[in-house]
PDB file of N, CA and C in Angstrom:
ATOM      1  N   UNK W   1       8.301 -15.535   1.438  1.00  0.00           N
ATOM      2  CA  UNK W   1       7.612 -16.043   1.678  1.00  0.00           C
ATOM      3  C   UNK W   1       6.513 -16.688   0.688  1.00  0.00           C
ATOM      4  N   UNK W   2       6.919 -15.534  -0.458  1.00  0.00           N
ATOM      5  CA  UNK W   2       7.196 -15.902  -1.660  1.00  0.00           C
ATOM      6  C   UNK W   2       7.932 -15.175  -3.121  1.00  0.00           C
ATOM      7  N   UNK W   3       8.006 -16.358  -3.496  1.00  0.00           N
ATOM      8  CA  UNK W   3       9.276 -16.198  -4.661  1.00  0.00           C
ATOM      9  C   UNK W   3       8.300 -16.059  -5.938  1.00  0.00           C
ATOM     10  N   UNK W   4       9.977 -14.687  -7.298  1.00  0.00           N
ATOM     11  CA  UNK W   4       9.219 -14.709  -8.273  1.00  0.00           C
ATOM     12  C   UNK W   4       8.885 -16.326  -8.368  1.00  0.00           C
ATOM     13  N   UNK W   5       7.659 -15.997 -10.385  1.00  0.00           N
ATOM     14  CA  UNK W   5       7.767 -16.818 -10.444  1.00  0.00           C
ATOM     15  C   UNK W   5       6.827 -16.362 -11.940  1.00  0.00           C
ATOM     16  N   UNK W   6       7.842 -17.418 -12.870  1.00  0.00           N
ATOM     17  CA  UNK W   6       8.133 -16.873 -14.210  1.00  0.00           C
ATOM     18  C   UNK W   6       6.625 -17.915 -15.084  1.00  0.00           C
ATOM     19  N   UNK W   7       6.028 -17.064 -15.786  1.00  0.00           N
ATOM     20  CA  UNK W   7       4.041 -17.668 -15.586  1.00  0.00           C
ATOM     21  C   UNK W   7       4.586 -17.230 -17.923  1.00  0.00           C
ATOM     22  N   UNK W   8       4.104 -17.702 -18.574  1.00  0.00           N
ATOM     23  CA  UNK W   8       3.465 -18.163 -19.841  1.00  0.00           C
ATOM     24  C   UNK W   8       1.637 -17.541 -20.629  1.00  0.00           C
ATOM     25  N   UNK W   9       1.940 -16.732 -21.233  1.00  0.00           N
ATOM     26  CA  UNK W   9       0.969 -15.437 -21.205  1.00  0.00           C
ATOM     27  C   UNK W   9       0.530 -16.927 -22.686  1.00  0.00           C
ATOM     28  N   UNK W  10      -1.341 -17.120 -21.888  1.00  0.00           N
ATOM     29  CA  UNK W  10      -1.852 -18.145 -22.981  1.00  0.00           C
ATOM     30  C   UNK W  10      -2.251 -16.992 -24.199  1.00  0.00           C
ATOM     31  N   UNK W  11      -2.619 -15.670 -24.968  1.00  0.00           N
ATOM     32  CA  UNK W  11      -2.667 -15.496 -25.193  1.00  0.00           C
ATOM     33  C   UNK W  11      -1.423 -15.591 -26.216  1.00  0.00           C
ATOM     34  N   UNK W  12      -0.402 -14.494 -26.171  1.00  0.00           N
ATOM     35  CA  UNK W  12       1.264 -14.280 -26.623  1.00  0.00           C
ATOM     36  C   UNK W  12       2.294 -15.249 -26.590  1.00  0.00           C
ATOM     37  N   UNK W  13       1.351 -16.432 -25.355  1.00  0.00           N
ATOM     38  CA  UNK W  13       3.162 -17.117 -25.195  1.00  0.00           C
ATOM     39  C   UNK W  13       4.126 -16.750 -25.144  1.00  0.00           C
ATOM     40  N   UNK W  14       4.064 -15.505 -24.585  1.00  0.00           N
ATOM     41  CA  UNK W  14       5.107 -14.740 -23.767  1.00  0.00           C
ATOM     42  C   UNK W  14       5.793 -14.621 -22.213  1.00  0.00           C
ATOM     43  N   UNK W  15       7.087 -15.531 -22.183  1.00  0.00           N
ATOM     44  CA  UNK W  15       6.837 -15.245 -21.066  1.00  0.00           C
ATOM     45  C   UNK W  15       6.687 -14.214 -19.746  1.00  0.00           C
ATOM     46  N   UNK W  16       6.594 -14.428 -19.127  1.00  0.00           N
ATOM     47  CA  UNK W  16       6.232 -13.163 -18.237  1.00  0.00           C
ATOM     48  C   UNK W  16       6.522 -13.450 -16.509  1.00  0.00           C
ATOM     49  N   UNK W  17       7.167 -12.730 -15.878  1.00  0.00           N
ATOM     50  CA  UNK W  17       7.113 -12.354 -14.247  1.00  0.00           C
ATOM     51  C   UNK W  17       6.439 -12.633 -13.290  1.00  0.00           C
ATOM     52  N   UNK W  18       5.497 -13.053 -12.559  1.00  0.00           N
ATOM     53  CA  UNK W  18       4.734 -12.863 -10.971  1.00  0.00           C
ATOM     54  C   UNK W  18       5.139 -12.393 -10.285  1.00  0.00           C
ATOM     55  N   UNK W  19       5.876 -11.382  -9.808  1.00  0.00           N
ATOM     56  CA  UNK W  19       6.474 -10.878  -8.610  1.00  0.00           C
ATOM     57  C   UNK W  19       5.691 -10.998  -7.883  1.00  0.00           C
ATOM     58  N   UNK W  20       6.648 -11.477  -6.625  1.00  0.00           N
ATOM     59  CA  UNK W  20       6.670 -11.822  -5.178  1.00  0.00           C
ATOM     60  C   UNK W  20       5.316 -10.765  -4.811  1.00  0.00           C
ATOM     61  N   UNK W  21       5.871  -9.771  -4.806  1.00  0.00           N
ATOM     62  CA  UNK W  21       4.090  -8.802  -4.595  1.00  0.00           C
ATOM     63  C   UNK W  21       2.816  -8.738  -5.230  1.00  0.00           C
ATOM     64  N   UNK W  22       3.509  -8.845  -6.314  1.00  0.00           N
ATOM     65  CA  UNK W  22       1.961  -8.798  -6.719  1.00  0.00           C
ATOM     66  C   UNK W  22       1.398 -10.346  -6.459  1.00  0.00           C
ATOM     67  N   UNK W  23       1.923 -11.246  -6.145  1.00  0.00           N
ATOM     68  CA  UNK W  23       1.224 -12.409  -4.909  1.00  0.00           C
ATOM     69  C   UNK W  23       1.002 -11.958  -4.385  1.00  0.00           C
ATOM     70  N   UNK W  24       1.511 -11.028  -3.539  1.00  0.00           N
ATOM     71  CA  UNK W  24       1.126 -10.539  -2.461  1.00  0.00           C
ATOM     72  C   UNK W  24      -0.551  -9.977  -2.307  1.00  0.00           C
ATOM     73  N   UNK W  25      -0.471  -9.199  -3.846  1.00  0.00           N
ATOM     74  CA  UNK W  25      -1.594  -8.633  -3.324  1.00  0.00           C
ATOM     75  C   UNK W  25      -2.824  -9.491  -3.594  1.00  0.00           C
ATOM     76  N   UNK W  26      -2.240 -10.545  -4.950  1.00  0.00           N
ATOM     77  CA  UNK W  26      -3.460 -11.664  -4.863  1.00  0.00           C
ATOM     78  C   UNK W  26      -3.864 -11.822  -3.674  1.00  0.00           C
ATOM     79  N   UNK W  27      -2.767 -12.225  -2.856  1.00  0.00           N
ATOM     80  CA  UNK W  27      -3.672 -13.255  -1.855  1.00  0.00           C
ATOM     81  C   UNK W  27      -4.386 -11.989  -0.945  1.00  0.00           C
ATOM     82  N   UNK W  28      -3.964 -10.638  -0.769  1.00  0.00           N
ATOM     83  CA  UNK W  28      -5.205 -10.402   0.559  1.00  0.00           C
ATOM     84  C   UNK W  28      -6.710 -10.001  -0.760  1.00  0.00           C
ATOM     85  N   UNK W  29      -5.988  -9.505  -1.965  1.00  0.00           N
ATOM     86  CA  UNK W  29      -7.403  -9.915  -2.294  1.00  0.00           C
ATOM     87  C   UNK W  29      -8.507 -10.933  -2.441  1.00  0.00           C
ATOM     88  N   UNK W  30      -8.432 -12.194  -2.211  1.00  0.00           N
ATOM     89  CA  UNK W  30      -8.314 -13.397  -2.476  1.00  0.00           C
ATOM     90  C   UNK W  30      -8.596 -13.731  -3.075  1.00  0.00           C
ATOM     91  N   UNK W  31      -7.567 -13.598  -4.189  1.00  0.00           N
ATOM     92  CA  UNK W  31      -7.128 -14.576  -5.807  1.00  0.00           C
ATOM     93  C   UNK W  31      -6.991 -16.137  -5.522  1.00  0.00           C
ATOM     94  N   UNK W  32      -7.336 -16.388  -6.129  1.00  0.00           N
ATOM     95  CA  UNK W  32      -6.916 -17.551  -6.030  1.00  0.00           C
ATOM     96  C   UNK W  32      -5.777 -18.280  -6.938  1.00  0.00           C
ATOM     97  N   UNK W  33      -6.297 -18.049  -8.039  1.00  0.00           N
ATOM     98  CA  UNK W  33      -6.247 -18.232  -9.537  1.00  0.00           C
ATOM     99  C   UNK W  33      -5.088 -16.594  -9.956  1.00  0.00           C
ATOM    100  N   UNK W  34      -3.667 -17.423  -9.994  1.00  0.00           N
ATOM    101  CA  UNK W  34      -2.179 -16.597 -10.997  1.00  0.00           C
ATOM    102  C   UNK W  34      -2.984 -16.018 -12.289  1.00  0.00           C
ATOM    103  N   UNK W  35      -2.232 -14.905 -13.036  1.00  0.00           N
ATOM    104  CA  UNK W  35      -3.109 -14.605 -14.056  1.00  0.00           C
ATOM    105  C   UNK W  35      -2.760 -15.822 -15.133  1.00  0.00           C
ATOM    106  N   UNK W  36      -3.573 -15.181 -16.299  1.00  0.00           N
ATOM    107  CA  UNK W  36      -3.243 -16.543 -17.541  1.00  0.00           C
ATOM    108  C   UNK W  36      -2.749 -15.211 -18.350  1.00  0.00           C
ATOM    109  N   UNK W  37      -2.192 -13.668 -19.387  1.00  0.00           N
ATOM    110  CA  UNK W  37      -2.273 -12.985 -19.368  1.00  0.00           C
ATOM    111  C   UNK W  37      -1.354 -12.084 -19.086  1.00  0.00           C
ATOM    112  N   UNK W  38      -0.066 -11.975 -19.689  1.00  0.00           N
ATOM    113  CA  UNK W  38       1.222 -10.198 -19.344  1.00  0.00           C
ATOM    114  C   UNK W  38      -0.125  -9.796 -19.575  1.00  0.00           C
ATOM    115  N   UNK W  39       1.270  -8.146 -18.763  1.00  0.00           N
ATOM    116  CA  UNK W  39       0.867  -7.035 -18.425  1.00  0.00           C
ATOM    117  C   UNK W  39      -0.346  -6.576 -19.874  1.00  0.00           C
ATOM    118  N   UNK W  40       0.112  -6.859 -20.691  1.00  0.00           N
ATOM    119  CA  UNK W  40       0.530  -6.042 -22.678  1.00  0.00           C
ATOM    120  C   UNK W  40      -1.385  -6.936 -22.829  1.00  0.00           C
ATOM    121  N   UNK W  41      -0.886  -7.845 -23.421  1.00  0.00           N
ATOM    122  CA  UNK W  41      -2.561  -8.132 -22.876  1.00  0.00           C
ATOM    123  C   UNK W  41      -3.766  -8.029 -23.061  1.00  0.00           C
ATOM    124  N   UNK W  42      -3.643  -8.479 -21.279  1.00  0.00           N
ATOM    125  CA  UNK W  42      -4.689  -7.933 -20.342  1.00  0.00           C
ATOM    126  C   UNK W  42      -4.763  -6.955 -20.177  1.00  0.00           C
ATOM    127  N   UNK W  43      -3.590  -6.015 -20.449  1.00  0.00           N
ATOM    128  CA  UNK W  43      -4.801  -3.809 -20.883  1.00  0.00           C
ATOM    129  C   UNK W  43      -4.859  -4.615 -21.922  1.00  0.00           C
ATOM    130  N   UNK W  44      -4.502  -4.936 -23.519  1.00  0.00           N
ATOM    131  CA  UNK W  44      -5.541  -4.981 -24.440  1.00  0.00           C
ATOM    132  C   UNK W  44      -7.342  -5.586 -24.711  1.00  0.00           C
ATOM    133  N   UNK W  45      -7.009  -7.118 -23.604  1.00  0.00           N
ATOM    134  CA  UNK W  45      -8.019  -7.128 -23.571  1.00  0.00           C
ATOM    135  C   UNK W  45      -9.650  -5.877 -22.792  1.00  0.00           C
ATOM    136  N   UNK W  46      -8.555  -5.659 -21.515  1.00  0.00           N
ATOM    137  CA  UNK W  46      -9.419  -4.409 -20.626  1.00  0.00           C
ATOM    138  C   UNK W  46      -9.377  -3.619 -22.423  1.00  0.00           C
ATOM    139  N   UNK W  47      -8.719  -3.340 -23.048  1.00  0.00           N
ATOM    140  CA  UNK W  47      -9.329  -0.900 -23.528  1.00  0.00           C
ATOM    141  C   UNK W  47     -10.169  -2.435 -24.764  1.00  0.00           C
ATOM    142  N   UNK W  48     -10.304  -3.134 -24.999  1.00  0.00           N
ATOM    143  CA  UNK W  48     -11.163  -3.298 -25.694  1.00  0.00           C
ATOM    144  C   UNK W  48     -11.742  -3.744 -25.729  1.00  0.00           C
ATOM    145  N   UNK W  49     -12.592  -4.584 -24.673  1.00  0.00           N
ATOM    146  CA  UNK W  49     -13.851  -4.354 -23.801  1.00  0.00           C
ATOM    147  C   UNK W  49     -14.681  -3.279 -23.716  1.00  0.00           C
ATOM    148  N   UNK W  50     -13.864  -2.270 -23.463  1.00  0.00           N
ATOM    149  CA  UNK W  50     -14.579  -0.599 -23.399  1.00  0.00           C
ATOM    150  C   UNK W  50     -14.698  -0.687 -24.494  1.00  0.00           C
ATOM    151  N   UNK W  51     -13.908  -0.940 -25.668  1.00  0.00           N
ATOM    152  CA  UNK W  51     -15.124  -0.133 -26.726  1.00  0.00           C
ATOM    153  C   UNK W  51     -13.824   1.117 -26.872  1.00  0.00           C
ATOM    154  N   UNK W  52     -13.547   1.975 -28.285  1.00  0.00           N
ATOM    155  CA  UNK W  52     -12.881   2.606 -28.595  1.00  0.00           C
ATOM    156  C   UNK W  52     -13.213   4.075 -27.804  1.00  0.00           C
ATOM    157  N   UNK W  53     -12.859   5.109 -27.040  1.00  0.00           N
ATOM    158  CA  UNK W  53     -14.044   6.282 -26.679  1.00  0.00           C
ATOM    159  C   UNK W  53     -13.699   7.334 -27.380  1.00  0.00           C
ATOM    160  N   UNK W  54     -14.523   7.988 -27.467  1.00  0.00           N
ATOM    161  CA  UNK W  54     -15.098   8.837 -28.103  1.00  0.00           C
ATOM    162  C   UNK W  54     -14.490  10.465 -27.217  1.00  0.00           C
ATOM    163  N   UNK W  55     -14.102  11.127 -27.268  1.00  0.00           N
ATOM    164  CA  UNK W  55     -13.526  12.601 -27.491  1.00  0.00           C
ATOM    165  C   UNK W  55     -13.803  13.373 -28.141  1.00  0.00           C
ATOM    166  N   UNK W  56     -14.530  14.667 -26.712  1.00  0.00           N
ATOM    167  CA  UNK W  56     -15.145  15.384 -26.691  1.00  0.00           C
ATOM    168  C   UNK W  56     -14.544  16.946 -26.582  1.00  0.00           C
ATOM    169  N   UNK W  57     -14.931  17.816 -26.985  1.00  0.00           N
ATOM    170  CA  UNK W  57     -13.878  19.281 -26.984  1.00  0.00           C
ATOM    171  C   UNK W  57     -14.316  20.670 -25.676  1.00  0.00           C
ATOM    172  N   UNK W  58     -14.184  20.819 -25.306  1.00  0.00           N
ATOM    173  CA  UNK W  58     -14.887  21.647 -24.074  1.00  0.00           C
ATOM    174  C   UNK W  58     -14.132  22.687 -23.783  1.00  0.00           C
ATOM    175  N   UNK W  59     -14.783  23.487 -23.531  1.00  0.00           N
ATOM    176  CA  UNK W  59     -13.515  25.274 -22.814  1.00  0.00           C
ATOM    177  C   UNK W  59     -13.612  24.639 -21.332  1.00  0.00           C
ATOM    178  N   UNK W  60     -12.477  24.660 -20.716  1.00  0.00           N
ATOM    179  CA  UNK W  60     -12.197  24.794 -19.800  1.00  0.00           C
ATOM    180  C   UNK W  60     -12.818  25.842 -18.746  1.00  0.00           C
ATOM    181  N   UNK W  61     -13.659  25.288 -17.688  1.00  0.00           N
ATOM    182  CA  UNK W  61     -14.306  26.896 -16.952  1.00  0.00           C
ATOM    183  C   UNK W  61     -13.837  28.072 -15.986  1.00  0.00           C
ATOM    184  N   UNK W  62     -12.014  26.778 -15.474  1.00  0.00           N
ATOM    185  CA  UNK W  62     -11.372  28.213 -14.943  1.00  0.00           C
ATOM    186  C   UNK W  62     -10.677  28.417 -15.750  1.00  0.00           C
ATOM    187  N   UNK W  63      -9.873  28.091 -17.325  1.00  0.00           N
ATOM    188  CA  UNK W  63      -8.860  28.720 -17.666  1.00  0.00           C
ATOM    189  C   UNK W  63      -8.663  29.339 -18.995  1.00  0.00           C
ATOM    190  N   UNK W  64      -9.643  29.278 -19.402  1.00  0.00           N
ATOM    191  CA  UNK W  64     -10.290  29.588 -20.401  1.00  0.00           C
ATOM    192  C   UNK W  64     -10.001  28.788 -21.192  1.00  0.00           C
ATOM    193  N   UNK W  65      -8.662  27.492 -21.535  1.00  0.00           N
ATOM    194  CA  UNK W  65      -8.010  27.123 -22.256  1.00  0.00           C
ATOM    195  C   UNK W  65      -9.209  25.841 -23.685  1.00  0.00           C
ATOM    196  N   UNK W  66      -8.746  24.962 -24.256  1.00  0.00           N
ATOM    197  CA  UNK W  66      -9.830  23.846 -25.065  1.00  0.00           C
ATOM    198  C   UNK W  66      -8.967  22.781 -24.010  1.00  0.00           C
ATOM    199  N   UNK W  67     -10.165  21.538 -23.713  1.00  0.00           N
ATOM    200  CA  UNK W  67      -9.924  20.949 -23.237  1.00  0.00           C
ATOM    201  C   UNK W  67     -11.031  19.273 -24.052  1.00  0.00           C
ATOM    202  N   UNK W  68     -10.026  18.512 -24.219  1.00  0.00           N
ATOM    203  CA  UNK W  68     -11.170  16.918 -23.876  1.00  0.00           C
ATOM    204  C   UNK W  68     -11.233  16.372 -23.288  1.00  0.00           C
ATOM    205  N   UNK W  69     -12.186  16.122 -23.292  1.00  0.00           N
ATOM    206  CA  UNK W  69     -12.866  14.838 -22.335  1.00  0.00           C
ATOM    207  C   UNK W  69     -13.439  13.001 -22.202  1.00  0.00           C
ATOM    208  N   UNK W  70     -13.743  12.781 -21.896  1.00  0.00           N
ATOM    209  CA  UNK W  70     -14.182  11.319 -22.203  1.00  0.00           C
ATOM    210  C   UNK W  70     -15.839  11.097 -22.127  1.00  0.00           C
ATOM    211  N   UNK W  71     -16.264  12.117 -22.169  1.00  0.00           N
ATOM    212  CA  UNK W  71     -17.633  12.042 -21.692  1.00  0.00           C
ATOM    213  C   UNK W  71     -18.774  14.005 -22.439  1.00  0.00           C
ATOM    214  N   UNK W  72     -19.912  13.640 -22.855  1.00  0.00           N
ATOM    215  CA  UNK W  72     -20.621  14.247 -23.509  1.00  0.00           C
ATOM    216  C   UNK W  72     -20.528  15.992 -22.207  1.00  0.00           C
ATOM    217  N   UNK W  73     -19.874  16.974 -22.606  1.00  0.00           N
ATOM    218  CA  UNK W  73     -20.037  17.553 -21.483  1.00  0.00           C
ATOM    219  C   UNK W  73     -21.534  18.757 -21.386  1.00  0.00           C
ATOM    220  N   UNK W  74     -21.854  18.844 -20.354  1.00  0.00           N
ATOM    221  CA  UNK W  74     -24.018  19.931 -20.161  1.00  0.00           C
ATOM    222  C   UNK W  74     -23.167  20.821 -20.215  1.00  0.00           C
ATOM    223  N   UNK W  75     -24.365  21.472 -20.056  1.00  0.00           N
ATOM    224  CA  UNK W  75     -24.233  22.820 -19.791  1.00  0.00           C
ATOM    225  C   UNK W  75     -24.442  23.483 -18.041  1.00  0.00           C
ATOM    226  N   UNK W  76     -25.245  22.400 -17.299  1.00  0.00           N
ATOM    227  CA  UNK W  76     -25.040  22.626 -16.220  1.00  0.00           C
ATOM    228  C   UNK W  76     -24.103  22.582 -15.787  1.00  0.00           C
ATOM    229  N   UNK W  77     -22.999  21.692 -16.135  1.00  0.00           N
ATOM    230  CA  UNK W  77     -22.102  21.481 -14.734  1.00  0.00           C
ATOM    231  C   UNK W  77     -20.236  21.627 -15.482  1.00  0.00           C
ATOM    232  N   UNK W  78     -19.857  22.546 -14.863  1.00  0.00           N
ATOM    233  CA  UNK W  78     -18.796  23.342 -15.753  1.00  0.00           C
ATOM    234  C   UNK W  78     -17.673  22.066 -15.731  1.00  0.00           C
ATOM    235  N   UNK W  79     -16.826  22.148 -16.846  1.00  0.00           N
ATOM    236  CA  UNK W  79     -15.747  21.024 -17.704  1.00  0.00           C
ATOM    237  C   UNK W  79     -14.288  21.114 -16.942  1.00  0.00           C
ATOM    238  N   UNK W  80     -13.130  21.159 -16.232  1.00  0.00           N
ATOM    239  CA  UNK W  80     -12.431  21.355 -16.520  1.00  0.00           C
ATOM    240  C   UNK W  80     -11.284  21.029 -17.224  1.00  0.00           C
ATOM    241  N   UNK W  81      -9.978  22.155 -18.132  1.00  0.00           N
ATOM    242  CA  UNK W  81      -8.501  20.886 -18.669  1.00  0.00           C
ATOM    243  C   UNK W  81      -8.086  20.290 -17.519  1.00  0.00           C
ATOM    244  N   UNK W  82      -6.977  19.327 -17.524  1.00  0.00           N
ATOM    245  CA  UNK W  82      -6.840  18.082 -17.128  1.00  0.00           C
ATOM    246  C   UNK W  82      -6.064  19.560 -15.653  1.00  0.00           C
ATOM    247  N   UNK W  83      -4.946  19.596 -16.331  1.00  0.00           N
ATOM    248  CA  UNK W  83      -4.221  20.489 -15.075  1.00  0.00           C
ATOM    249  C   UNK W  83      -5.375  22.259 -14.103  1.00  0.00           C
ATOM    250  N   UNK W  84      -6.132  21.921 -14.269  1.00  0.00           N
ATOM    251  CA  UNK W  84      -7.394  22.440 -14.003  1.00  0.00           C
ATOM    252  C   UNK W  84      -8.592  22.174 -12.991  1.00  0.00           C
ATOM    253  N   UNK W  85      -7.732  20.404 -13.370  1.00  0.00           N
ATOM    254  CA  UNK W  85      -8.571  19.642 -12.185  1.00  0.00           C
ATOM    255  C   UNK W  85      -8.170  19.179 -11.230  1.00  0.00           C
ATOM    256  N   UNK W  86      -6.679  18.773 -12.192  1.00  0.00           N
ATOM    257  CA  UNK W  86      -6.315  18.061 -10.887  1.00  0.00           C
ATOM    258  C   UNK W  86      -5.818  19.120  -9.854  1.00  0.00           C
ATOM    259  N   UNK W  87      -5.323  20.345  -9.495  1.00  0.00           N
ATOM    260  CA  UNK W  87      -5.265  21.706  -8.564  1.00  0.00           C
ATOM    261  C   UNK W  87      -6.704  22.385  -7.989  1.00  0.00           C
ATOM    262  N   UNK W  88      -8.014  22.216  -8.525  1.00  0.00           N
ATOM    263  CA  UNK W  88      -8.487  21.608  -8.169  1.00  0.00           C
ATOM    264  C   UNK W  88      -8.819  20.204  -7.076  1.00  0.00           C
ATOM    265  N   UNK W  89      -9.091  19.266  -7.451  1.00  0.00           N
ATOM    266  CA  UNK W  89      -9.093  17.845  -6.368  1.00  0.00           C
ATOM    267  C   UNK W  89      -7.643  18.143  -5.553  1.00  0.00           C
ATOM    268  N   UNK W  90      -6.780  19.259  -5.677  1.00  0.00           N
ATOM    269  CA  UNK W  90      -5.516  19.131  -4.883  1.00  0.00           C
ATOM    270  C   UNK W  90      -5.615  20.067  -3.458  1.00  0.00           C
ATOM    271  N   UNK W  91      -6.907  20.750  -4.008  1.00  0.00           N
ATOM    272  CA  UNK W  91      -8.197  21.479  -2.357  1.00  0.00           C
ATOM    273  C   UNK W  91      -8.572  21.055  -1.577  1.00  0.00           C
ATOM    274  N   UNK W  92      -9.474  20.101  -1.712  1.00  0.00           N
ATOM    275  CA  UNK W  92      -9.861  19.305  -1.562  1.00  0.00           C
ATOM    276  C   UNK W  92      -9.671  18.221   0.303  1.00  0.00           C
TER     277      UNK W  92
END
Protein backbone atom coordinates (compact mmCIF):
# COMPACT_ATOMS: atom_id res chain seq x y z
CA UNK A 1 0.00 0.00 0.00
CA UNK A 2 2.70 2.50 0.99
CA UNK A 3 6.01 2.94 -0.82
CA UNK A 4 9.20 4.62 0.39
CA UNK A 5 9.41 8.30 -0.63
CA UNK A 6 12.47 10.47 -0.91
CA UNK A 7 11.90 13.90 0.63
CA UNK A 8 14.14 16.95 1.00
CA UNK A 9 14.77 18.46 4.43
CA UNK A 10 13.64 22.08 4.59
CA UNK A 11 16.43 22.97 7.05
CA UNK A 12 19.59 21.33 5.70
CA UNK A 13 18.48 20.44 2.14
CA UNK A 14 19.57 16.83 2.52
CA UNK A 15 17.41 14.11 1.03
CA UNK A 16 15.92 11.55 3.42
CA UNK A 17 13.63 8.55 3.03
CA UNK A 18 10.08 8.61 4.40
CA UNK A 19 9.67 4.85 4.68
CA UNK A 20 6.49 2.89 4.04
CA UNK A 21 6.47 1.93 7.73
CA UNK A 22 6.73 5.56 8.80
CA UNK A 23 3.92 6.50 6.41
CA UNK A 24 1.73 3.77 7.91
CA UNK A 25 2.54 5.02 11.42
CA UNK A 26 1.65 8.60 10.41
CA UNK A 27 -1.67 7.38 8.96
CA UNK A 28 -2.48 5.39 12.13
CA UNK A 29 -1.85 8.48 14.26
CA UNK A 30 -3.97 10.65 11.98
CA UNK A 31 -1.08 12.82 10.80
CA UNK A 32 -1.88 14.32 7.38
CA UNK A 33 1.39 16.13 6.62
CA UNK A 34 4.63 14.46 5.58
CA UNK A 35 7.73 15.30 7.64
CA UNK A 36 9.54 18.44 6.50
CA UNK A 37 12.85 17.70 8.21
CA UNK A 38 15.29 14.79 8.31
CA UNK A 39 15.72 12.92 11.60
CA UNK A 40 18.91 14.82 12.49
CA UNK A 41 17.23 18.23 12.03
CA UNK A 42 14.10 17.09 13.92
CA UNK A 43 16.26 15.90 16.81
CA UNK A 44 18.24 19.16 16.80
CA UNK A 45 15.02 21.23 16.94
CA UNK A 46 13.68 19.15 19.83
CA UNK A 47 16.92 19.55 21.76
CA UNK A 48 16.99 23.31 21.16
CA UNK A 49 13.36 23.69 22.27
CA UNK A 50 13.97 21.65 25.41
CA UNK A 51 17.07 23.62 26.30
CA UNK A 52 20.25 22.39 27.91
CA UNK A 53 19.64 19.87 30.65
CA UNK A 54 21.16 20.47 34.03
CA UNK A 55 22.48 17.28 35.64
CA UNK A 56 22.73 16.69 39.39
CA UNK A 57 24.79 14.23 41.35
CA UNK A 58 23.15 11.88 43.84
CA UNK A 59 23.97 8.65 45.65
CA UNK A 60 21.99 5.58 44.60
CA UNK A 61 19.67 4.47 47.41
CA UNK A 62 20.16 0.82 46.51
CA UNK A 63 23.84 0.27 45.63
CA UNK A 64 25.49 3.46 46.93
CA UNK A 65 27.13 4.39 43.62
CA UNK A 66 27.17 7.96 42.36
CA UNK A 67 24.36 8.69 39.89
CA UNK A 68 23.79 11.64 37.55
CA UNK A 69 20.13 12.63 37.28
CA UNK A 70 18.31 15.37 35.29
CA UNK A 71 16.34 16.57 38.32
CA UNK A 72 17.12 18.04 41.72
CA UNK A 73 17.17 15.14 44.21
CA UNK A 74 15.00 15.53 47.30
CA UNK A 75 15.63 14.07 50.73
CA UNK A 76 12.16 12.52 50.97
CA UNK A 77 12.48 10.37 47.80
CA UNK A 78 15.07 7.75 46.89
CA UNK A 79 17.28 8.21 43.81
CA UNK A 80 18.65 5.22 41.90
CA UNK A 81 21.47 4.83 39.39
CA UNK A 82 20.39 3.73 35.92
CA UNK A 83 21.27 0.07 36.57
CA UNK A 84 19.28 -0.15 39.82
CA UNK A 85 16.40 1.82 38.34
CA UNK A 86 16.17 -0.61 35.41
CA UNK A 87 16.31 -3.55 37.83
CA UNK A 88 13.54 -2.09 40.00
CA UNK A 89 11.37 -1.33 36.95
CA UNK A 90 11.85 -4.93 35.78
CA UNK A 91 10.45 -6.26 39.07
CA UNK A 92 7.08 -4.52 38.63
